[in-house]
XYZ file of C-alpha atoms in Angstrom:
128
model
C -14.335 14.793 -6.620
C -14.969 11.919 -9.040
C -18.032 9.763 -8.425
C -17.277 6.044 -8.503
C -20.032 3.769 -9.829
C -21.486 1.628 -7.044
C -21.071 -1.934 -8.229
C -22.024 -4.143 -5.291
C -21.694 -7.850 -4.549
C -22.614 -10.496 -5.329
C -20.809 -9.866 -8.616
C -21.779 -11.146 -12.042
C -19.347 -11.523 -14.935
C -20.429 -8.094 -16.166
C -20.250 -6.227 -12.842
C -16.927 -7.861 -11.892
C -15.483 -6.786 -15.252
C -16.810 -3.245 -14.759
C -15.329 -3.138 -11.237
C -11.895 -4.070 -12.620
C -11.993 -1.379 -15.313
C -13.149 1.285 -12.840
C -10.142 0.403 -10.664
C -7.812 0.481 -13.676
C -9.053 3.920 -14.677
C -8.738 5.275 -11.122
C -5.161 4.028 -10.761
C -4.186 5.495 -14.128
C -5.123 8.976 -12.871
C -2.103 8.657 -10.553
C -4.085 10.702 -8.032
C -3.971 8.998 -4.607
C -6.997 10.974 -3.406
C -9.109 9.594 -6.265
C -7.799 6.040 -5.904
C -8.523 5.901 -2.171
C -12.242 6.595 -2.798
C -12.669 2.978 -3.935
C -11.514 1.583 -0.578
C -13.116 1.416 2.853
C -11.716 3.841 5.460
C -10.150 0.881 7.293
C -9.045 -0.962 4.169
C -6.090 -3.312 4.694
C -3.400 -3.570 2.021
C -0.466 -5.897 1.564
C 2.167 -4.797 -0.910
C 4.980 -7.321 -1.124
C 6.230 -7.481 2.485
C 4.519 -4.275 3.648
C 1.144 -4.155 5.409
C -0.808 -0.971 6.002
C -4.342 0.104 6.861
C -6.619 3.064 6.203
C -6.940 5.929 3.769
C -4.066 7.985 5.167
C -1.612 5.097 4.798
C -2.864 4.300 1.299
C -2.462 7.924 0.151
C 1.055 8.086 1.624
C 2.027 4.818 -0.057
C 0.719 5.942 -3.446
C 2.403 9.359 -3.181
C 5.742 7.672 -2.506
C 5.161 5.110 -5.249
C 4.385 7.666 -7.937
C 7.160 10.028 -6.833
C 9.626 7.668 -8.470
C 7.412 5.710 -10.895
C 7.081 8.198 -13.770
C 5.023 7.636 -16.948
C 3.088 5.011 -14.973
C 0.519 3.040 -16.991
C -1.476 0.161 -15.484
C -3.602 -2.579 -17.022
C -5.956 -4.800 -14.998
C -7.906 -7.814 -16.251
C -10.506 -9.932 -14.489
C -9.030 -13.287 -13.486
C -11.846 -14.788 -11.372
C -14.772 -13.749 -9.172
C -17.227 -15.218 -6.683
C -19.770 -13.521 -4.431
C -17.927 -10.499 -2.924
C -14.418 -11.433 -4.119
C -12.530 -10.606 -7.306
C -9.092 -11.763 -8.452
C -7.304 -9.499 -10.926
C -4.263 -9.955 -13.114
C -2.312 -6.705 -13.440
C 0.748 -5.353 -15.142
C 2.210 -1.893 -15.351
C 5.166 -0.048 -16.793
C 6.951 3.032 -15.551
C 10.144 4.981 -15.831
C 12.174 4.668 -12.638
C 13.275 8.119 -11.459
C 15.675 6.402 -9.024
C 17.393 4.447 -11.844
C 18.218 6.865 -14.684
C 14.591 6.826 -15.917
C 14.920 3.237 -17.138
C 11.672 1.576 -18.167
C 10.515 -1.199 -15.855
C 7.556 -3.584 -15.799
C 5.768 -5.282 -12.891
C 3.003 -7.849 -12.981
C 1.038 -10.078 -10.649
C -2.312 -11.050 -9.161
C -4.465 -9.079 -6.716
C -7.180 -10.511 -4.479
C -9.970 -8.111 -3.554
C -12.752 -8.468 -0.954
C -15.687 -6.046 -0.966
C -18.160 -4.920 1.666
C -21.918 -4.767 1.043
C -21.578 -1.195 -0.305
C -19.085 -2.322 -2.958
C -16.029 -0.735 -1.348
C -12.795 -2.678 -1.332
C -11.855 -3.700 2.208
C -8.824 -5.856 1.409
C -6.183 -5.675 -1.318
C -3.572 -8.410 -1.366
C -0.888 -8.323 -4.073
C 1.374 -11.028 -5.392
C 4.122 -9.398 -7.442
C 6.795 -10.490 -9.861
């Protein structure tokens, strides 16, 4: 299992930037079991109109997501940070297996809140 660097709040410009790039690299593995390591066991996610909580739900969501999002490549950039919170601009491209493998792009802002150990407890997405 991959070891995730422990970057803990309160964040500085440098540690917030590192936290964003660690997340980007984890997501680009397209391995739900690696991605979920960065989140608390009771982490709460909002994805568009869907809300779910906990590692099992996150893994299931990511497995379904990547079952049809082929050639997935994500980019995340630090937007803002303060204390234990980070805002991230993201965009990704993929080939849609449900739509004749057409290339598609999504982008938006995420708001993250971290516990004292540096694990992400909340992930709230705003998508376009």
